[in-house]
């Protein structure tokens, strides 16, 4: 069953501040490849005040349900919101330090509490997701993007995406209840 072979890695450096996890073993290659294909079919937007990247917005209850089915039940998430976006950072791309905003889920009437980044490509040089103690402050923990791995953290966790080096960074960003 999906999620059985998952490796749940709590991010210990953030334990005093929040619950954050980096998980692998949840997404088979065909699933990740299918997401890449979907992303290539969507129009992109580079308009943003805090990032140098291309975003592709879409809504899919089907994909949301597939993602939720793969998350380990012990993490206690009840819903993946269907409004998601693919984000692609070319060489030099980044996102400045920020906290993620909440999304309102019209189906449940609740606000999202948690973000996820599902990495669709390995990034070997730069492009890390860094959790910070304050803007331009100390890096508490750094996550290297790995294809098929998912990073889950509260919207309130201050983070940034560092400048991408030799390889583009490609991910799916979404929200959890």
Short mmCIF file of N, CA and C in Angstrom, two decimals:
data_model
loop_
_atom_site.label_atom_id
_atom_site.label_comp_id
_atom_site.label_asym_id
_atom_site.label_seq_id
_atom_site.Cartn_x
_atom_site.Cartn_y
_atom_site.Cartn_z
N UNK A 1 0.85 -1.19 0.00
CA UNK A 1 0.00 0.00 0.00
C UNK A 1 0.89 1.25 0.00
N UNK A 2 0.41 2.36 -0.59
CA UNK A 2 1.21 3.58 -0.59
C UNK A 2 1.56 3.99 0.83
N UNK A 3 2.77 4.48 1.00
CA UNK A 3 3.20 4.99 2.30
C UNK A 3 3.88 3.95 3.19
N UNK A 4 3.73 2.64 2.87
CA UNK A 4 4.31 1.61 3.75
C UNK A 4 5.83 1.66 3.79
N UNK A 5 6.47 1.96 2.66
CA UNK A 5 7.93 1.97 2.61
C UNK A 5 8.49 3.37 2.90
N UNK A 6 7.66 4.26 3.37
CA UNK A 6 8.09 5.63 3.58
C UNK A 6 9.09 5.73 4.72
N UNK A 7 10.02 6.62 4.54
CA UNK A 7 10.96 6.98 5.59
C UNK A 7 10.59 8.39 6.04
N UNK A 8 10.07 8.50 7.24
CA UNK A 8 9.68 9.78 7.80
C UNK A 8 10.84 10.30 8.62
N UNK A 9 11.37 11.44 8.21
CA UNK A 9 12.51 12.04 8.89
C UNK A 9 12.09 13.35 9.54
N UNK A 10 11.81 13.34 10.84
CA UNK A 10 11.52 14.62 11.51
C UNK A 10 12.77 15.51 11.43
N UNK A 11 12.56 16.79 11.21
CA UNK A 11 13.68 17.73 11.16
C UNK A 11 13.95 18.20 12.59
N UNK A 12 14.93 17.54 13.22
CA UNK A 12 15.20 17.75 14.64
C UNK A 12 15.62 19.18 14.96
N UNK A 13 16.31 19.85 14.05
CA UNK A 13 16.77 21.21 14.31
C UNK A 13 15.61 22.18 14.48
N UNK A 14 14.41 21.79 14.04
CA UNK A 14 13.25 22.67 14.14
C UNK A 14 12.29 22.25 15.25
N UNK A 15 12.59 21.17 15.97
CA UNK A 15 11.67 20.61 16.96
C UNK A 15 11.14 21.62 17.97
N UNK A 16 11.98 22.55 18.40
CA UNK A 16 11.55 23.53 19.40
C UNK A 16 10.59 24.56 18.80
N UNK A 17 10.57 24.68 17.47
CA UNK A 17 9.75 25.69 16.80
C UNK A 17 8.50 25.13 16.14
N UNK A 18 8.62 23.93 15.55
CA UNK A 18 7.51 23.38 14.78
C UNK A 18 7.76 21.93 14.43
N UNK A 19 6.72 21.28 13.91
CA UNK A 19 6.84 19.92 13.38
C UNK A 19 7.11 20.02 11.88
N UNK A 20 8.24 19.51 11.44
CA UNK A 20 8.57 19.51 10.01
C UNK A 20 9.18 18.15 9.69
N UNK A 21 8.89 17.67 8.47
CA UNK A 21 9.33 16.34 8.08
C UNK A 21 9.84 16.35 6.64
N UNK A 22 10.79 15.46 6.39
CA UNK A 22 11.28 15.20 5.03
C UNK A 22 11.07 13.71 4.82
N UNK A 23 10.29 13.34 3.81
CA UNK A 23 9.91 11.95 3.60
C UNK A 23 10.32 11.46 2.23
N UNK A 24 10.75 10.20 2.17
CA UNK A 24 11.00 9.56 0.89
C UNK A 24 10.29 8.21 0.87
N UNK A 25 10.21 7.61 -0.31
CA UNK A 25 9.58 6.30 -0.45
C UNK A 25 8.08 6.36 -0.62
N UNK A 26 7.50 7.54 -0.81
CA UNK A 26 6.06 7.67 -0.94
C UNK A 26 5.58 7.66 -2.39
N UNK A 27 6.40 8.14 -3.29
CA UNK A 27 5.96 8.38 -4.66
C UNK A 27 6.75 7.55 -5.65
N UNK A 28 6.05 6.67 -6.35
CA UNK A 28 6.69 5.85 -7.36
C UNK A 28 7.07 6.72 -8.56
N UNK A 29 8.04 6.26 -9.33
CA UNK A 29 8.57 7.02 -10.46
C UNK A 29 7.48 7.41 -11.45
N UNK A 30 6.55 6.52 -11.72
CA UNK A 30 5.48 6.83 -12.68
C UNK A 30 4.63 8.01 -12.21
N UNK A 31 4.39 8.10 -10.91
CA UNK A 31 3.61 9.21 -10.34
C UNK A 31 4.37 10.53 -10.52
N UNK A 32 5.65 10.53 -10.18
CA UNK A 32 6.47 11.74 -10.31
C UNK A 32 6.58 12.14 -11.78
N UNK A 33 6.81 11.18 -12.65
CA UNK A 33 6.89 11.46 -14.09
C UNK A 33 5.59 12.03 -14.63
N UNK A 34 4.45 11.52 -14.15
CA UNK A 34 3.16 12.04 -14.57
C UNK A 34 2.96 13.49 -14.17
N UNK A 35 3.48 13.85 -13.01
CA UNK A 35 3.38 15.25 -12.58
C UNK A 35 4.23 16.15 -13.46
N UNK A 36 5.41 15.67 -13.85
CA UNK A 36 6.25 16.46 -14.76
C UNK A 36 5.53 16.71 -16.08
N UNK A 37 4.88 15.67 -16.60
CA UNK A 37 4.13 15.82 -17.86
C UNK A 37 3.01 16.84 -17.71
N UNK A 38 2.25 16.75 -16.61
CA UNK A 38 1.18 17.70 -16.36
C UNK A 38 1.72 19.12 -16.32
N UNK A 39 2.82 19.33 -15.63
CA UNK A 39 3.39 20.67 -15.50
C UNK A 39 3.74 21.27 -16.85
N UNK A 40 4.27 20.45 -17.75
CA UNK A 40 4.69 20.95 -19.06
C UNK A 40 3.49 21.39 -19.92
N UNK A 41 2.28 20.91 -19.58
CA UNK A 41 1.08 21.26 -20.34
C UNK A 41 0.45 22.57 -19.86
N UNK A 42 0.87 23.06 -18.70
CA UNK A 42 0.24 24.23 -18.09
C UNK A 42 0.99 25.52 -18.46
N UNK A 43 0.25 26.62 -18.62
CA UNK A 43 0.93 27.90 -18.87
C UNK A 43 1.68 28.36 -17.62
N UNK A 44 2.77 29.06 -17.82
CA UNK A 44 3.59 29.53 -16.71
C UNK A 44 3.52 31.02 -16.52
N UNK A 45 3.79 31.46 -15.29
CA UNK A 45 3.84 32.87 -14.94
C UNK A 45 5.12 33.14 -14.16
N UNK A 46 5.81 34.22 -14.53
CA UNK A 46 7.02 34.60 -13.81
C UNK A 46 6.78 35.83 -12.93
N UNK A 47 5.53 36.26 -12.84
CA UNK A 47 5.19 37.45 -12.05
C UNK A 47 5.21 37.11 -10.57
N UNK A 48 6.10 37.74 -9.84
CA UNK A 48 6.20 37.57 -8.39
C UNK A 48 7.08 38.66 -7.81
N UNK A 49 6.76 39.07 -6.59
CA UNK A 49 7.57 40.12 -5.95
C UNK A 49 8.73 39.56 -5.14
N UNK A 50 8.74 38.23 -4.86
CA UNK A 50 9.79 37.70 -3.99
C UNK A 50 10.51 36.47 -4.54
N UNK A 51 10.31 36.16 -5.83
CA UNK A 51 10.98 34.99 -6.36
C UNK A 51 11.34 35.18 -7.83
N UNK A 52 12.38 34.45 -8.23
CA UNK A 52 12.76 34.36 -9.64
C UNK A 52 12.52 32.91 -10.04
N UNK A 53 11.33 32.67 -10.59
CA UNK A 53 10.91 31.31 -10.93
C UNK A 53 9.68 31.37 -11.82
N UNK A 54 9.34 30.25 -12.42
CA UNK A 54 8.12 30.12 -13.20
C UNK A 54 7.14 29.27 -12.40
N UNK A 55 5.93 29.80 -12.23
CA UNK A 55 4.89 29.06 -11.50
C UNK A 55 3.78 28.66 -12.47
N UNK A 56 3.25 27.46 -12.26
CA UNK A 56 2.16 26.94 -13.07
C UNK A 56 1.04 26.50 -12.11
N UNK A 57 -0.03 27.28 -12.07
CA UNK A 57 -1.13 27.05 -11.14
C UNK A 57 -2.18 26.12 -11.74
N UNK A 58 -2.79 25.29 -10.89
CA UNK A 58 -3.85 24.40 -11.35
C UNK A 58 -4.65 23.91 -10.14
N UNK A 59 -5.81 23.31 -10.41
CA UNK A 59 -6.66 22.70 -9.39
C UNK A 59 -6.94 21.26 -9.81
N UNK A 60 -6.77 20.32 -8.87
CA UNK A 60 -7.07 18.93 -9.16
C UNK A 60 -7.41 18.17 -7.88
N UNK A 61 -8.69 17.85 -7.72
CA UNK A 61 -9.11 17.01 -6.59
C UNK A 61 -8.52 15.61 -6.72
N UNK A 62 -8.38 15.13 -7.96
CA UNK A 62 -7.85 13.79 -8.20
C UNK A 62 -6.39 13.69 -7.74
N UNK A 63 -5.57 14.65 -8.15
CA UNK A 63 -4.16 14.64 -7.73
C UNK A 63 -4.06 14.85 -6.22
N UNK A 64 -4.90 15.74 -5.67
CA UNK A 64 -4.89 15.97 -4.22
C UNK A 64 -5.19 14.68 -3.46
N UNK A 65 -6.18 13.92 -3.93
CA UNK A 65 -6.52 12.66 -3.28
C UNK A 65 -5.38 11.65 -3.40
N UNK A 66 -4.72 11.62 -4.56
CA UNK A 66 -3.58 10.72 -4.75
C UNK A 66 -2.41 11.06 -3.84
N UNK A 67 -2.18 12.33 -3.64
CA UNK A 67 -1.12 12.76 -2.72
C UNK A 67 -1.46 12.38 -1.28
N UNK A 68 -2.69 12.66 -0.86
CA UNK A 68 -3.10 12.35 0.51
C UNK A 68 -3.01 10.85 0.78
N UNK A 69 -3.39 10.03 -0.19
CA UNK A 69 -3.36 8.58 -0.01
C UNK A 69 -1.95 8.06 0.23
N UNK A 70 -0.95 8.80 -0.21
CA UNK A 70 0.44 8.37 -0.06
C UNK A 70 1.08 8.87 1.23
N UNK A 71 0.46 9.82 1.91
CA UNK A 71 1.03 10.34 3.16
C UNK A 71 0.78 9.35 4.29
N UNK A 72 1.78 9.12 5.13
CA UNK A 72 1.59 8.20 6.26
C UNK A 72 0.48 8.69 7.18
N UNK A 73 -0.44 7.79 7.56
CA UNK A 73 -1.57 8.18 8.42
C UNK A 73 -1.13 8.78 9.76
N UNK A 74 0.02 8.37 10.27
CA UNK A 74 0.46 8.88 11.58
C UNK A 74 0.75 10.38 11.57
N UNK A 75 0.87 10.98 10.38
CA UNK A 75 1.07 12.44 10.31
C UNK A 75 -0.25 13.19 10.48
N UNK A 76 -1.37 12.47 10.41
CA UNK A 76 -2.71 13.00 10.73
C UNK A 76 -3.20 14.13 9.83
N UNK A 77 -2.82 14.11 8.56
CA UNK A 77 -3.38 15.10 7.64
C UNK A 77 -4.69 14.56 7.08
N UNK A 78 -5.69 15.44 6.97
CA UNK A 78 -7.01 15.01 6.53
C UNK A 78 -7.31 15.39 5.09
N UNK A 79 -6.55 16.33 4.53
CA UNK A 79 -6.87 16.80 3.18
C UNK A 79 -5.68 17.51 2.55
N UNK A 80 -5.48 17.27 1.26
CA UNK A 80 -4.59 18.07 0.43
C UNK A 80 -5.50 18.99 -0.37
N UNK A 81 -5.28 20.28 -0.27
CA UNK A 81 -6.12 21.22 -1.01
C UNK A 81 -5.85 21.08 -2.51
N UNK A 82 -6.89 21.16 -3.33
CA UNK A 82 -6.73 20.92 -4.76
C UNK A 82 -6.02 22.04 -5.52
N UNK A 83 -5.93 23.22 -4.94
CA UNK A 83 -5.25 24.35 -5.58
C UNK A 83 -3.75 24.23 -5.30
N UNK A 84 -2.98 23.91 -6.35
CA UNK A 84 -1.54 23.69 -6.21
C UNK A 84 -0.81 24.45 -7.30
N UNK A 85 0.51 24.40 -7.25
CA UNK A 85 1.32 25.01 -8.30
C UNK A 85 2.65 24.29 -8.43
N UNK A 86 3.06 24.17 -9.67
CA UNK A 86 4.40 23.71 -9.97
C UNK A 86 5.29 24.94 -9.98
N UNK A 87 6.48 24.81 -9.43
CA UNK A 87 7.43 25.93 -9.44
C UNK A 87 8.74 25.42 -10.01
N UNK A 88 9.26 26.15 -10.99
CA UNK A 88 10.54 25.79 -11.60
C UNK A 88 11.48 26.98 -11.50
N UNK A 89 12.60 26.71 -10.85
CA UNK A 89 13.65 27.72 -10.67
C UNK A 89 14.78 27.38 -11.63
N UNK A 90 15.03 28.23 -12.61
CA UNK A 90 16.18 28.02 -13.49
C UNK A 90 17.45 28.41 -12.74
N UNK A 91 18.59 28.19 -13.36
CA UNK A 91 19.87 28.58 -12.75
C UNK A 91 19.79 30.05 -12.35
N UNK A 92 20.13 30.35 -11.11
CA UNK A 92 20.03 31.70 -10.56
C UNK A 92 18.70 31.97 -9.87
N UNK A 93 17.72 31.10 -10.06
CA UNK A 93 16.41 31.29 -9.45
C UNK A 93 16.45 31.12 -7.94
N UNK A 94 15.51 31.76 -7.26
CA UNK A 94 15.47 31.73 -5.79
C UNK A 94 14.09 32.18 -5.34
N UNK A 95 13.82 32.04 -4.03
CA UNK A 95 12.70 32.71 -3.39
C UNK A 95 13.22 33.28 -2.07
N UNK A 96 12.90 34.54 -1.83
CA UNK A 96 13.37 35.23 -0.63
C UNK A 96 12.72 34.65 0.63
N UNK A 97 13.32 34.95 1.77
CA UNK A 97 12.80 34.48 3.06
C UNK A 97 11.35 34.93 3.22
N UNK A 98 10.50 33.98 3.66
CA UNK A 98 9.08 34.26 3.81
C UNK A 98 8.41 33.18 4.66
N UNK A 99 7.19 33.45 5.04
CA UNK A 99 6.30 32.46 5.63
C UNK A 99 5.17 32.26 4.63
N UNK A 100 4.68 31.04 4.51
CA UNK A 100 3.62 30.76 3.56
C UNK A 100 2.28 31.25 4.09
N UNK A 101 1.44 31.72 3.19
CA UNK A 101 0.11 32.16 3.55
C UNK A 101 -0.86 30.98 3.64
N UNK A 102 -1.93 31.17 4.38
CA UNK A 102 -2.94 30.12 4.49
C UNK A 102 -3.86 30.17 3.28
N UNK A 103 -4.48 29.03 3.00
CA UNK A 103 -5.49 28.92 1.94
C UNK A 103 -6.80 28.53 2.59
N UNK A 104 -7.88 29.08 2.10
CA UNK A 104 -9.21 28.70 2.59
C UNK A 104 -9.74 27.58 1.73
N UNK A 105 -10.18 26.51 2.36
CA UNK A 105 -10.71 25.35 1.65
C UNK A 105 -12.24 25.45 1.64
N UNK A 106 -12.81 25.69 0.48
CA UNK A 106 -14.26 25.86 0.38
C UNK A 106 -15.01 24.56 0.68
N UNK A 107 -14.37 23.42 0.48
CA UNK A 107 -15.05 22.14 0.74
C UNK A 107 -15.27 21.89 2.23
N UNK A 108 -14.27 22.24 3.05
CA UNK A 108 -14.37 21.96 4.49
C UNK A 108 -14.66 23.22 5.32
N UNK A 109 -14.44 24.40 4.74
CA UNK A 109 -14.60 25.64 5.49
C UNK A 109 -13.44 25.92 6.42
N UNK A 110 -12.34 25.20 6.25
CA UNK A 110 -11.17 25.36 7.13
C UNK A 110 -10.03 26.05 6.38
N UNK A 111 -9.10 26.59 7.18
CA UNK A 111 -7.89 27.18 6.62
C UNK A 111 -6.76 26.16 6.70
N UNK A 112 -5.91 26.17 5.67
CA UNK A 112 -4.75 25.28 5.68
C UNK A 112 -3.79 25.70 6.78
N UNK A 113 -2.99 24.74 7.23
CA UNK A 113 -2.04 24.98 8.31
C UNK A 113 -0.61 24.63 7.91
N UNK A 114 -0.47 23.84 6.84
CA UNK A 114 0.79 23.20 6.54
C UNK A 114 1.07 23.27 5.05
N UNK A 115 2.34 23.45 4.72
CA UNK A 115 2.80 23.47 3.33
C UNK A 115 3.51 22.17 2.99
N UNK A 116 3.51 21.84 1.70
CA UNK A 116 4.38 20.76 1.25
C UNK A 116 5.10 21.17 -0.02
N UNK A 117 6.31 20.67 -0.16
CA UNK A 117 7.10 20.79 -1.38
C UNK A 117 7.45 19.38 -1.81
N UNK A 118 6.92 18.95 -2.93
CA UNK A 118 7.25 17.65 -3.50
C UNK A 118 8.26 17.91 -4.61
N UNK A 119 9.49 17.48 -4.37
CA UNK A 119 10.57 17.75 -5.32
C UNK A 119 10.47 16.80 -6.51
N UNK A 120 10.50 17.37 -7.71
CA UNK A 120 10.37 16.58 -8.94
C UNK A 120 11.72 16.39 -9.64
N UNK A 121 12.76 16.94 -9.05
CA UNK A 121 14.09 16.87 -9.66
C UNK A 121 15.14 16.97 -8.57
N UNK A 122 16.21 16.21 -8.69
CA UNK A 122 17.36 16.40 -7.80
C UNK A 122 18.01 17.74 -8.13
N UNK A 123 18.48 18.41 -7.12
CA UNK A 123 19.24 19.65 -7.32
C UNK A 123 20.56 19.47 -6.59
N UNK A 124 21.64 19.49 -7.35
CA UNK A 124 22.96 19.17 -6.78
C UNK A 124 23.76 20.38 -6.34
N UNK A 125 23.44 21.54 -6.87
CA UNK A 125 24.22 22.74 -6.55
C UNK A 125 23.27 23.89 -6.24
N UNK A 126 23.23 24.32 -4.99
CA UNK A 126 22.31 25.38 -4.60
C UNK A 126 20.87 24.87 -4.60
N UNK A 127 19.93 25.80 -4.51
CA UNK A 127 18.52 25.44 -4.57
C UNK A 127 17.98 24.77 -3.32
N UNK A 128 18.71 24.86 -2.22
CA UNK A 128 18.23 24.24 -0.98
C UNK A 128 17.05 25.04 -0.43
N UNK A 129 16.23 24.37 0.36
CA UNK A 129 15.19 25.05 1.13
C UNK A 129 15.76 25.20 2.53
N UNK A 130 15.99 26.44 2.92
CA UNK A 130 16.61 26.74 4.21
C UNK A 130 15.57 27.29 5.17
N UNK A 131 15.54 26.73 6.38
CA UNK A 131 14.69 27.25 7.45
C UNK A 131 15.55 28.20 8.27
N UNK A 132 14.98 29.38 8.59
CA UNK A 132 15.74 30.46 9.23
C UNK A 132 15.17 30.82 10.59
N UNK A 133 16.03 31.39 11.44
CA UNK A 133 15.54 31.87 12.74
C UNK A 133 14.91 33.25 12.61
N UNK A 134 15.33 34.03 11.63
CA UNK A 134 14.74 35.34 11.34
C UNK A 134 15.19 35.74 9.93
N UNK A 135 14.52 36.73 9.31
CA UNK A 135 14.96 37.14 7.96
C UNK A 135 16.45 37.48 7.95
N UNK A 136 17.15 36.98 6.97
CA UNK A 136 18.60 37.16 6.83
C UNK A 136 19.36 36.65 8.04
N UNK A 137 18.75 35.75 8.79
CA UNK A 137 19.37 35.23 10.00
C UNK A 137 20.03 33.88 9.80
N UNK A 138 20.27 33.22 10.91
CA UNK A 138 20.94 31.93 10.94
C UNK A 138 20.08 30.85 10.27
N UNK A 139 20.74 29.99 9.49
CA UNK A 139 20.06 28.84 8.90
C UNK A 139 19.97 27.75 9.97
N UNK A 140 18.74 27.37 10.31
CA UNK A 140 18.52 26.34 11.32
C UNK A 140 18.63 24.95 10.73
N UNK A 141 18.18 24.82 9.47
CA UNK A 141 18.25 23.53 8.77
C UNK A 141 18.15 23.78 7.28
N UNK A 142 18.88 22.99 6.52
CA UNK A 142 18.90 23.12 5.06
C UNK A 142 18.47 21.78 4.45
N UNK A 143 17.56 21.83 3.47
CA UNK A 143 17.06 20.62 2.81
C UNK A 143 17.47 20.63 1.35
N UNK A 144 18.17 19.58 0.93
CA UNK A 144 18.53 19.42 -0.48
C UNK A 144 17.41 18.75 -1.23
N UNK A 145 16.95 19.33 -2.35
CA UNK A 145 15.89 18.70 -3.13
C UNK A 145 16.32 17.35 -3.70
N UNK A 146 15.47 16.34 -3.50
CA UNK A 146 15.69 14.99 -4.04
C UNK A 146 14.40 14.55 -4.73
N UNK A 147 14.52 14.09 -5.95
CA UNK A 147 13.37 13.68 -6.75
C UNK A 147 12.51 12.68 -5.98
N UNK A 148 11.20 12.99 -5.89
CA UNK A 148 10.25 12.10 -5.24
C UNK A 148 10.17 12.25 -3.73
N UNK A 149 10.98 13.10 -3.13
CA UNK A 149 10.92 13.34 -1.69
C UNK A 149 9.99 14.53 -1.44
N UNK A 150 9.34 14.51 -0.29
CA UNK A 150 8.41 15.59 0.05
C UNK A 150 8.80 16.21 1.40
N UNK A 151 8.79 17.52 1.42
CA UNK A 151 9.08 18.30 2.62
C UNK A 151 7.76 18.87 3.12
N UNK A 152 7.46 18.65 4.40
CA UNK A 152 6.20 19.09 5.00
C UNK A 152 6.53 19.96 6.22
N UNK A 153 5.92 21.16 6.28
CA UNK A 153 6.22 22.07 7.37
C UNK A 153 5.07 23.07 7.56
N UNK A 154 4.94 23.64 8.77
CA UNK A 154 3.87 24.62 9.03
C UNK A 154 4.07 25.88 8.20
N UNK A 155 2.95 26.49 7.82
CA UNK A 155 3.02 27.76 7.07
C UNK A 155 3.86 28.79 7.81
N UNK A 156 3.86 28.74 9.14
CA UNK A 156 4.54 29.75 9.95
C UNK A 156 6.06 29.61 9.97
N UNK A 157 6.60 28.52 9.43
CA UNK A 157 8.05 28.31 9.44
C UNK A 157 8.71 29.24 8.42
N UNK A 158 9.59 30.10 8.90
CA UNK A 158 10.32 31.03 8.03
C UNK A 158 11.33 30.24 7.19
N UNK A 159 11.27 30.41 5.87
CA UNK A 159 12.16 29.65 4.98
C UNK A 159 12.45 30.44 3.72
N UNK A 160 13.46 29.97 2.99
CA UNK A 160 13.83 30.57 1.71
C UNK A 160 14.32 29.47 0.79
N UNK A 161 14.30 29.76 -0.50
CA UNK A 161 14.90 28.87 -1.48
C UNK A 161 16.15 29.54 -1.99
N UNK A 162 17.31 28.93 -1.74
CA UNK A 162 18.58 29.54 -2.11
C UNK A 162 18.78 29.52 -3.62
N UNK A 163 19.67 30.37 -4.10
CA UNK A 163 19.96 30.47 -5.52
C UNK A 163 20.36 29.13 -6.11
N UNK A 164 19.75 28.81 -7.24
CA UNK A 164 20.01 27.54 -7.91
C UNK A 164 21.30 27.64 -8.71
N UNK A 165 22.13 26.60 -8.59
CA UNK A 165 23.41 26.57 -9.30
C UNK A 165 23.28 25.94 -10.67
N UNK A 166 23.87 24.78 -10.85
CA UNK A 166 23.99 24.16 -12.17
C UNK A 166 22.71 23.49 -12.67
N UNK A 167 21.85 23.02 -11.79
CA UNK A 167 20.66 22.28 -12.19
C UNK A 167 19.40 23.04 -11.79
N UNK A 168 18.40 23.05 -12.68
CA UNK A 168 17.13 23.69 -12.34
C UNK A 168 16.49 22.97 -11.15
N UNK A 169 15.70 23.70 -10.39
CA UNK A 169 14.94 23.14 -9.26
C UNK A 169 13.48 23.10 -9.70
N UNK A 170 12.83 21.96 -9.49
CA UNK A 170 11.47 21.77 -9.97
C UNK A 170 10.67 21.07 -8.89
N UNK A 171 9.52 21.65 -8.51
CA UNK A 171 8.75 21.08 -7.41
C UNK A 171 7.26 21.35 -7.57
N UNK A 172 6.48 20.62 -6.79
CA UNK A 172 5.05 20.84 -6.66
C UNK A 172 4.83 21.41 -5.27
N UNK A 173 4.14 22.54 -5.18
CA UNK A 173 3.86 23.21 -3.90
C UNK A 173 2.37 23.13 -3.64
N UNK A 174 2.01 22.76 -2.41
CA UNK A 174 0.61 22.68 -2.05
C UNK A 174 0.40 22.86 -0.56
N UNK A 175 -0.87 22.71 -0.15
CA UNK A 175 -1.28 22.98 1.22
C UNK A 175 -2.05 21.80 1.80
N UNK A 176 -1.91 21.62 3.12
CA UNK A 176 -2.53 20.51 3.84
C UNK A 176 -3.41 20.98 4.97
N UNK A 177 -4.41 20.18 5.28
CA UNK A 177 -5.22 20.36 6.49
C UNK A 177 -4.92 19.21 7.41
#
